[in-house]
CSV table of C-alpha atoms in Angstrom, one decimal:
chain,number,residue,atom,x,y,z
C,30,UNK,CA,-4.8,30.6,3.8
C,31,UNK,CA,-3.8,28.7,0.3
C,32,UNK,CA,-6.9,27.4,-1.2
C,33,UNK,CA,-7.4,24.0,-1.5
C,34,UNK,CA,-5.4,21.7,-3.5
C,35,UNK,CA,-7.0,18.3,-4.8
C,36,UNK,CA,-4.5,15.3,-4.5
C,37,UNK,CA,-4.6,11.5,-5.4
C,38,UNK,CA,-3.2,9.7,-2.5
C,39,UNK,CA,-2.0,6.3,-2.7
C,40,UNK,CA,-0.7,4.3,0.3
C,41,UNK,CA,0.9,1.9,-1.0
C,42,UNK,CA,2.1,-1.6,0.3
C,43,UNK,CA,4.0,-3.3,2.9
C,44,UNK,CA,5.7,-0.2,4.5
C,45,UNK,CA,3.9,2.5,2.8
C,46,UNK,CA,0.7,3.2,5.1
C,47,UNK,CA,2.8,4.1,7.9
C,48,UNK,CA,5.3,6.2,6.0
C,49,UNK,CA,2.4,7.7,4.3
C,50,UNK,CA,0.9,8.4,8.2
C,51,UNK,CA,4.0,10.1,8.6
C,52,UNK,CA,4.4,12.2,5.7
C,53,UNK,CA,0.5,13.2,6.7
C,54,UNK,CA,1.2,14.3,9.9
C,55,UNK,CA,3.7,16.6,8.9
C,56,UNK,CA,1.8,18.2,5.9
C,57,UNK,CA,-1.2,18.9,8.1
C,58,UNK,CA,1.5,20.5,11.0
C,59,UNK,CA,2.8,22.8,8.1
C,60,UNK,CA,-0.9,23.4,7.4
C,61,UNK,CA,-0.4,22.0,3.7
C,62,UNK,CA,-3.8,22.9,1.9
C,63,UNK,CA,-4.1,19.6,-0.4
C,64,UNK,CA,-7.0,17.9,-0.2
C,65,UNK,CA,-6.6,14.3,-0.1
C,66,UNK,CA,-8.6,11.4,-2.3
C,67,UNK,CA,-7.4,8.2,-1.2
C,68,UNK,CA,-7.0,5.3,-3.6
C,69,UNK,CA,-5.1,1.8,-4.2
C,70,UNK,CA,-2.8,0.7,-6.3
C,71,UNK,CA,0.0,-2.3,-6.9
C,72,UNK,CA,-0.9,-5.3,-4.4
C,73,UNK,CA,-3.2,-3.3,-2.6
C,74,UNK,CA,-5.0,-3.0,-5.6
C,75,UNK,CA,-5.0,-6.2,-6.5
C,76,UNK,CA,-6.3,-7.6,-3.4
C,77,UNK,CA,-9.6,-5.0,-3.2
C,78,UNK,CA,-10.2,-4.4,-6.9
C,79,UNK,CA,-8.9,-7.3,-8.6
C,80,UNK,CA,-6.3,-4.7,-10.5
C,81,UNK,CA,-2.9,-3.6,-9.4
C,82,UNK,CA,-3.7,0.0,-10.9
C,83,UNK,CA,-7.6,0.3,-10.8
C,84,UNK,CA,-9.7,2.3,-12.5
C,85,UNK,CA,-10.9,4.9,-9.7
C,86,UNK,CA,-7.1,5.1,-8.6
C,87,UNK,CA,-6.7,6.5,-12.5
C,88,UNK,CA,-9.7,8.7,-12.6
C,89,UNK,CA,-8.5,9.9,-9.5
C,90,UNK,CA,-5.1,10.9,-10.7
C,91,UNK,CA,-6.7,12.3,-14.0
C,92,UNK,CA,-9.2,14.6,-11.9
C,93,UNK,CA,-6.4,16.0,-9.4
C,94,UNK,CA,-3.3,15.9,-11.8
C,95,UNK,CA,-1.4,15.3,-9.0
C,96,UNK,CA,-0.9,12.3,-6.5
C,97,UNK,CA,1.6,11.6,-3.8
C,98,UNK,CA,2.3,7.6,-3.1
C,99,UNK,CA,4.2,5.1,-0.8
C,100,UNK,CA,5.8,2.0,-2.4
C,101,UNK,CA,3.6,-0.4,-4.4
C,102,UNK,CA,5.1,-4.0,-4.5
C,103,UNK,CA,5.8,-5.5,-8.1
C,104,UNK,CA,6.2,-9.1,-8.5
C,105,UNK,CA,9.5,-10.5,-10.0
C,106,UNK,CA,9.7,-12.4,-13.1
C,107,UNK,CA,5.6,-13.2,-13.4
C,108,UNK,CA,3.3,-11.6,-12.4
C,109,UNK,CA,1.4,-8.3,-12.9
C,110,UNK,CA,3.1,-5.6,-15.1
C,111,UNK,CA,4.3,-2.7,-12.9
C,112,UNK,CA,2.1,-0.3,-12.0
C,113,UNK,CA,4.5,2.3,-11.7
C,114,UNK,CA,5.6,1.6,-15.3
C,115,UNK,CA,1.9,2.2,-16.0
C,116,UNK,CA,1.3,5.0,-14.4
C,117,UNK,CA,3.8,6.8,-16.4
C,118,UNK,CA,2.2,5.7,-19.4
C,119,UNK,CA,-1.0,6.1,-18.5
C,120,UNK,CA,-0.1,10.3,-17.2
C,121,UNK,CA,2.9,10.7,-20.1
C,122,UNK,CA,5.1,11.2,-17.1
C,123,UNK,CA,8.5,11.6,-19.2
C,124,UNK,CA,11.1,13.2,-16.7
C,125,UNK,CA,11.9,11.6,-13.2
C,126,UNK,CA,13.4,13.7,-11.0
C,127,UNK,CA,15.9,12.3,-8.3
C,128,UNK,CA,17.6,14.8,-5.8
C,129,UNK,CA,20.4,13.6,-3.6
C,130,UNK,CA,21.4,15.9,-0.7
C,131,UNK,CA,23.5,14.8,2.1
C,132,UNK,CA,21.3,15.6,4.9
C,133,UNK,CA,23.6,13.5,7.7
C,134,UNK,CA,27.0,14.8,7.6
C,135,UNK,CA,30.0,12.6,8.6
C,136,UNK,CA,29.4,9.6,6.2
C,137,UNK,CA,32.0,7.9,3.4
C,138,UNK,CA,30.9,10.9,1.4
C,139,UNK,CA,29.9,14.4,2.7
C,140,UNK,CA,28.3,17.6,1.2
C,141,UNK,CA,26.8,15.9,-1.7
C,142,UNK,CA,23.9,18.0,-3.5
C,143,UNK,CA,23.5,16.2,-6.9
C,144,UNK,CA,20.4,15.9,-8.8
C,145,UNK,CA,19.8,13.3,-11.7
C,146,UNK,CA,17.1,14.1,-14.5
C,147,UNK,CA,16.1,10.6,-16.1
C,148,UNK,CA,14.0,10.4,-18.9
C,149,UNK,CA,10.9,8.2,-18.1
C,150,UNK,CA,8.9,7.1,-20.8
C,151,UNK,CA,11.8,5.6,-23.6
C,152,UNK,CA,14.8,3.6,-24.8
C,153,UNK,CA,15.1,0.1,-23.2
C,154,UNK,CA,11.8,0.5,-20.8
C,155,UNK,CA,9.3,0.4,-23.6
C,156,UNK,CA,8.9,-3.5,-22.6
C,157,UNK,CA,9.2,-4.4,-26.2
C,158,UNK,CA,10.4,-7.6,-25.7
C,159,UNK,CA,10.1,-11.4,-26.9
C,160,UNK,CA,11.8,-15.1,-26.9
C,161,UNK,CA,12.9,-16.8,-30.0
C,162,UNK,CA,12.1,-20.6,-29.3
C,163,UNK,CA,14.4,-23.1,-30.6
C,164,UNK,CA,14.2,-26.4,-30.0
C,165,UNK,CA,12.7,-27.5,-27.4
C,166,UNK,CA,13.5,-24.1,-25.4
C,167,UNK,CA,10.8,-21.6,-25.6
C,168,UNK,CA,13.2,-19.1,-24.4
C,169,UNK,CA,15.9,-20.0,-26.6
C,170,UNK,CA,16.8,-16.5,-27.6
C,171,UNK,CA,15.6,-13.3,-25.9
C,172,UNK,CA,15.2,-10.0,-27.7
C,173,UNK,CA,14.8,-6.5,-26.6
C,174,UNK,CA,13.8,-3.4,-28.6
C,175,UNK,CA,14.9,0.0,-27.1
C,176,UNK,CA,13.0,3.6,-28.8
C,177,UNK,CA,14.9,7.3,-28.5
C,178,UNK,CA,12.8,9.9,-30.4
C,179,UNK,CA,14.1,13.2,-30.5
C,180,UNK,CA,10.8,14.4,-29.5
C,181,UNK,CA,11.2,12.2,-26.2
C,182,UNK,CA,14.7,13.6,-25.7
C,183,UNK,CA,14.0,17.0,-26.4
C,184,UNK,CA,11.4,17.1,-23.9
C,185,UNK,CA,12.7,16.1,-20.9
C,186,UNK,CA,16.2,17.9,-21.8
C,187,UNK,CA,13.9,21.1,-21.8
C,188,UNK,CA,12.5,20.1,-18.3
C,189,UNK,CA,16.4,19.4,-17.2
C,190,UNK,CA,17.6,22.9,-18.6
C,191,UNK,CA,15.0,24.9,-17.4
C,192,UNK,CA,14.9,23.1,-13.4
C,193,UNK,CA,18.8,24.1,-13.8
C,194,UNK,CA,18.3,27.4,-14.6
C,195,UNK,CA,15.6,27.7,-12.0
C,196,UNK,CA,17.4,26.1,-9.4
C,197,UNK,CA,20.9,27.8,-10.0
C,198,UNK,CA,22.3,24.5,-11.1
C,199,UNK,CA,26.2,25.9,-12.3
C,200,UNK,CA,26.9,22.7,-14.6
C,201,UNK,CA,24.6,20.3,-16.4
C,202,UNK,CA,26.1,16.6,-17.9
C,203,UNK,CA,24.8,14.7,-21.0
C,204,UNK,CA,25.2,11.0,-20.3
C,205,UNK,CA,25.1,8.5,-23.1
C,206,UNK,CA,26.3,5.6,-24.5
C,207,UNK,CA,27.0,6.9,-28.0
C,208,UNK,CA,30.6,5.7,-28.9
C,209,UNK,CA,28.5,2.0,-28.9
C,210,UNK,CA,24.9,2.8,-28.9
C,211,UNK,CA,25.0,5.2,-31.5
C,212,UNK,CA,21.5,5.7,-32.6
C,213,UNK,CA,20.0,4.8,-29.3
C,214,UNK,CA,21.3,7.3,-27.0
C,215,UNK,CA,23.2,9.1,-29.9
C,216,UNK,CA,20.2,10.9,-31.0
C,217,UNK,CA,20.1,12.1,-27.2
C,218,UNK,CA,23.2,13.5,-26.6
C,219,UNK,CA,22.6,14.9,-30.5
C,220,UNK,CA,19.5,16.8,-29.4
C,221,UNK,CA,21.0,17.8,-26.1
C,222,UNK,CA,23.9,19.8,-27.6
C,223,UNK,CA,21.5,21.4,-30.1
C,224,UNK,CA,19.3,22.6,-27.9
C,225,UNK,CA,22.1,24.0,-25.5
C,226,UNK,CA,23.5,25.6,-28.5
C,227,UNK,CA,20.4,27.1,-29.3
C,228,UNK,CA,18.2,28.2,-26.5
C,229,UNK,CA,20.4,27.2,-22.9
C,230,UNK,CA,24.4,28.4,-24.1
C,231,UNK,CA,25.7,30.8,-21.4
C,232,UNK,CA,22.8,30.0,-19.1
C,233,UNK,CA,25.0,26.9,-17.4
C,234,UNK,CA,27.8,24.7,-18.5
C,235,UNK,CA,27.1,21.9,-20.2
C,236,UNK,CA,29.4,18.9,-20.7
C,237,UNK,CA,29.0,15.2,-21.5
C,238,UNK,CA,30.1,11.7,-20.3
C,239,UNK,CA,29.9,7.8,-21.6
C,240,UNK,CA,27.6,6.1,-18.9
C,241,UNK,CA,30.9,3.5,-17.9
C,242,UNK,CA,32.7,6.3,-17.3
C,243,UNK,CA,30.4,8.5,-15.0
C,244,UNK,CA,29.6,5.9,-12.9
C,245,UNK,CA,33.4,5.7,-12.3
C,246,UNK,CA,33.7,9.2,-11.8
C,247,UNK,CA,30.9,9.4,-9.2
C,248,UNK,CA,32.6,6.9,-7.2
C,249,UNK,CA,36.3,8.7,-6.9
C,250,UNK,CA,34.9,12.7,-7.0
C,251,UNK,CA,31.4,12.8,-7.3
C,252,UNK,CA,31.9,16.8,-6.5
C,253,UNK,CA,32.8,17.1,-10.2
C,254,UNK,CA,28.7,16.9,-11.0
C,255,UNK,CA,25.9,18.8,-10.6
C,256,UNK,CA,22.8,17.9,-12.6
C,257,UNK,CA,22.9,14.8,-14.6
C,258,UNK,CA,20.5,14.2,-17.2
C,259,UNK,CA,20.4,10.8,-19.0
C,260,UNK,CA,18.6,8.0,-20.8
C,261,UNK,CA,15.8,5.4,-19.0
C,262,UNK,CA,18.1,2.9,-18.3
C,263,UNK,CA,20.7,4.9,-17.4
C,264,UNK,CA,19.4,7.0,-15.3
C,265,UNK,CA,17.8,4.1,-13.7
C,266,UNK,CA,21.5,3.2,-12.1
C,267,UNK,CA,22.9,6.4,-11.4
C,268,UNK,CA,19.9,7.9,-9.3
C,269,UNK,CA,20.3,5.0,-7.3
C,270,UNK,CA,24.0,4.9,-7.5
C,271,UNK,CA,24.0,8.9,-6.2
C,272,UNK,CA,21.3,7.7,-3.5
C,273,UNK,CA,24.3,6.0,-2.0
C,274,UNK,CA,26.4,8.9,-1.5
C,275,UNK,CA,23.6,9.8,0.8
C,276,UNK,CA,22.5,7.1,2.5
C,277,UNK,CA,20.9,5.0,0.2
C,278,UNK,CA,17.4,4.9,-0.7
C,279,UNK,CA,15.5,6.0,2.5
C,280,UNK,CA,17.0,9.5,1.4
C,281,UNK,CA,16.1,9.6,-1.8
C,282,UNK,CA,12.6,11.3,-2.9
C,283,UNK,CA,11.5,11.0,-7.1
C,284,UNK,CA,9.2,13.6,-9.0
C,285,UNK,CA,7.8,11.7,-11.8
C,286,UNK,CA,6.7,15.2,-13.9
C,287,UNK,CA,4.3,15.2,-17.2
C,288,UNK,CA,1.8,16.5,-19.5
C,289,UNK,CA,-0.6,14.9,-17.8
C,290,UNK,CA,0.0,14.6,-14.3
C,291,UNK,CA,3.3,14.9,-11.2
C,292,UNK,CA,3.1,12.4,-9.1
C,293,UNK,CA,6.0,11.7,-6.3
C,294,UNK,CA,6.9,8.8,-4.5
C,295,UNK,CA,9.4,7.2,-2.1
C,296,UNK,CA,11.8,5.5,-4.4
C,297,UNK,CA,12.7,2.4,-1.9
C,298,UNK,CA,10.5,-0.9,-2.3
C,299,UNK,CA,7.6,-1.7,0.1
C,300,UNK,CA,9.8,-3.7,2.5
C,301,UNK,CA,7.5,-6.6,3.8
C,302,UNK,CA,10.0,-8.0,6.0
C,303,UNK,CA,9.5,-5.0,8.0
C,304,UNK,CA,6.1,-3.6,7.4
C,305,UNK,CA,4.1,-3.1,10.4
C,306,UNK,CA,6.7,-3.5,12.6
C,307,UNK,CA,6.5,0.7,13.3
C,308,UNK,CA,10.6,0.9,12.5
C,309,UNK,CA,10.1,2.4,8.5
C,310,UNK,CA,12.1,5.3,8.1
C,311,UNK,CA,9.4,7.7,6.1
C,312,UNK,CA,12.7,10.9,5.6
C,313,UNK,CA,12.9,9.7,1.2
C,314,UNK,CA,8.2,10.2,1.5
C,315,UNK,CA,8.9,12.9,3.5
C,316,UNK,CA,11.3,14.7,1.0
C,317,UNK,CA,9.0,13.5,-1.6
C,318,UNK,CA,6.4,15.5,-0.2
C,319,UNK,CA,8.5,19.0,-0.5
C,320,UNK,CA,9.2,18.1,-4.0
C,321,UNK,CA,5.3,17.8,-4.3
C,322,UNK,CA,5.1,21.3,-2.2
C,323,UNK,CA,8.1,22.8,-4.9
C,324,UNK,CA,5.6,21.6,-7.9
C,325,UNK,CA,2.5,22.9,-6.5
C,326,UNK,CA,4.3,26.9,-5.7
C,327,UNK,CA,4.5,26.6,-2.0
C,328,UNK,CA,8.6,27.1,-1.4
C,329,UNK,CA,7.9,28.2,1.8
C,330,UNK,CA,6.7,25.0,3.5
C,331,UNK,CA,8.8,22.8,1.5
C,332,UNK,CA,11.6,24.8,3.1
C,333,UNK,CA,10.1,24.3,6.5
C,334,UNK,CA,9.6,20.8,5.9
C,335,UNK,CA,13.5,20.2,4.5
C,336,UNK,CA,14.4,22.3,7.6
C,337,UNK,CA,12.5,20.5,10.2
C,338,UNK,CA,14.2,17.2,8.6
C,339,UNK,CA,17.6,18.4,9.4
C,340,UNK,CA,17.2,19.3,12.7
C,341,UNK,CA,15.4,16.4,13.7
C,342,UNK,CA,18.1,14.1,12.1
C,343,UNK,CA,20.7,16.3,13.2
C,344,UNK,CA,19.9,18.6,16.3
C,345,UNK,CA,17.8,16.2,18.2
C,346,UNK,CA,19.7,13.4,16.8
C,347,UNK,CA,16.0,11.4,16.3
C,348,UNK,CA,16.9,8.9,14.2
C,349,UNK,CA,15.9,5.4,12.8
C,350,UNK,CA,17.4,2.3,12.9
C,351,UNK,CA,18.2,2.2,9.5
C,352,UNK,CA,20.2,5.8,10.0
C,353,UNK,CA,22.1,4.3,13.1
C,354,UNK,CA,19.1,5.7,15.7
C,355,UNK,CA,16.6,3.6,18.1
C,356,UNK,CA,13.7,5.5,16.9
C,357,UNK,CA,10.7,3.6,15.4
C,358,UNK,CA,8.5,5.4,13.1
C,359,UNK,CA,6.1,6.9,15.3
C,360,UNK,CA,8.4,8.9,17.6
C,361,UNK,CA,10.4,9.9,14.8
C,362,UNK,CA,7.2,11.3,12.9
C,363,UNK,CA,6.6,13.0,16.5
C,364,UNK,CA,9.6,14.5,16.7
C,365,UNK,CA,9.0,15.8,13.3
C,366,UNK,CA,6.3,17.8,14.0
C,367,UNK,CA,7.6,19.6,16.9
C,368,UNK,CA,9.9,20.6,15.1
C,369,UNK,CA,7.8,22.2,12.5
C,370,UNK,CA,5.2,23.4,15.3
C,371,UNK,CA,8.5,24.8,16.7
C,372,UNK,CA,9.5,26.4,13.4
């Protein structure tokens, strides 16, 4: 028996308590040994703490290291800040990690196993931002200030090169914006071939790729990739962009990996119009949760888990309405873990 492994859990809003159910009941049928300290964050957080990222939910996370969470609901425009933008901050959380796997064959693309590496904590997404009033118009002129340090980049292209190599990735691709944004996301693709050149050459292929024309590219032959490592803003679009090829974003699980702290996540919104309604599909939580297994050296039941997805999916054909089934939540979840019981 694995001993115990102390874990922030955070459930998140609108749909996230019952994916977070679900995720649940299949860690404890693979007999996952994290122990679980339950906190709030985003709206829920705001609603019984007066603080979309309270401070117990950041003690928690700074105790355990570690924290596995549903959606948290951001306002647009006003509001509060995000507190997923915080929480990378706040736990130096620079590399996001977005696998896309087809997992239902048979769609508009088929046999897709891409992963995108996004660095998390730079460029654009540093929030340095202001209006120029003129006039009468307070918001005359808007300005934006976007930050590449080599130290940033050279961090998270270390965590890129070294998941490829530990993964078997055959081919890894630099994207960047350097023919316009030539200091911005030059000194990234700079740093990238130096440190290929120097530590990685030999170990995988390496090539690069301008942002406009990747995107492209993933579109007519998105076979061509394998692991894609990129800027903030960037990778913001093409994770979601590759999410498509699979399904969209109930397929899609993020690591969010740091000095500090991992913590994984869902990458879909908390979907109010249907929360409590029992329909959520929990499969991108659920993947999310053998990312979490990877991190923490269990391969065995993340295995199980990625195996017990596919055959429910695609033996029992148990499926949500969102993946063209009639199953809510709850028998979905239950078909789940006989599977894994079965397994």
């Amino acid at each position: 028996m694995s001993a115990a492994i102390p874990a922030t859990l955070i459930a998140g809003d609108g749909i996230g308590p019952e994916i977070v159910d679900a995720t649940l009941a299949a860690l404890d049928a693979l007999g996952a040994p994290f122990e679980w300290d339950r906190q709030v964050a985003g709206l829920a957080g705001v609603q019984q703490a007066g603080d979309p990222l309270p401070a117990a939910t950041l003690q928690s996370i700074h105790r355990t290291h570690l924290a596995l969470k549903g959606p948290l609901e951001t306002p647009s425009g006003g509001g509060y800040r995000s507190s997923n933008v915080r929480l990378r901050e706040e736990f130096e959380l620079y590399a996001n990690l977005r696998p896309a796997r087809t997992i239902i064959p048979g769609g508009r693309f088929d046999n897709i196993d891409l992963v995108v590496v996004r660095e998390n904590l730079e460029g654009l997404y540093i929030g340095h931002e202001h209006y120029v009033p003129i006039g009468g118009d307070p918001h005359a002129v808007a300005m934006a200030t976007g930050i590449n340090t080599r130290q940033g980049s050279r961090r998270v292209l270390e965590f890129a090169f070294d998941t490829a190599v530990a993964t078997g990735r055959k081919k890894v691709t630099l994207v960047h914006k350097a023919n316009i944004m030539k200091a911005l996301t030059g000194i990234f693709l700079e740093t990238g071939l130096e440190l290929y050149e120097r530590e990685y050459k030999g170990k995988f292929e390496l090539d690069t790729v301008i942002i406009d024309a990747c995107a492209m590219k993933l579109v007519l032959n998105p076979w061509q990739f394998d692991m894609l490592v990129t800027t903030n803003l960037f990778g913001d679009i093409l994770s979601d962009l590759v999410a498509g090829l699979v399904g969209g974003l109930g397929m899609a699980p993020g690591a969010n990996i740091g000095a500090r702290a991992a913590i994984f996540e869902a990458v879909h919104g908390s979907a109010p119009d249907i929360a409590g309604k029992g329909i959520a599909n929990p499969t991108a939580l659920l993947l999310a949760a053998a990312l979490m297994l990877d991190h923490c050296q269990l391969p065995a039941l993340a295995t199980r888990l990625r195996k017990a997805i596919d055959e429910t999916l695609n033996i029992d054909k148990v499926r949500t309405g969102d993946l063209g089934g009639s199953a809510g939540t709850a028998a979905f979840t239950k078909a789940l873990v006989s599977r894994i019981a079965g397994g």
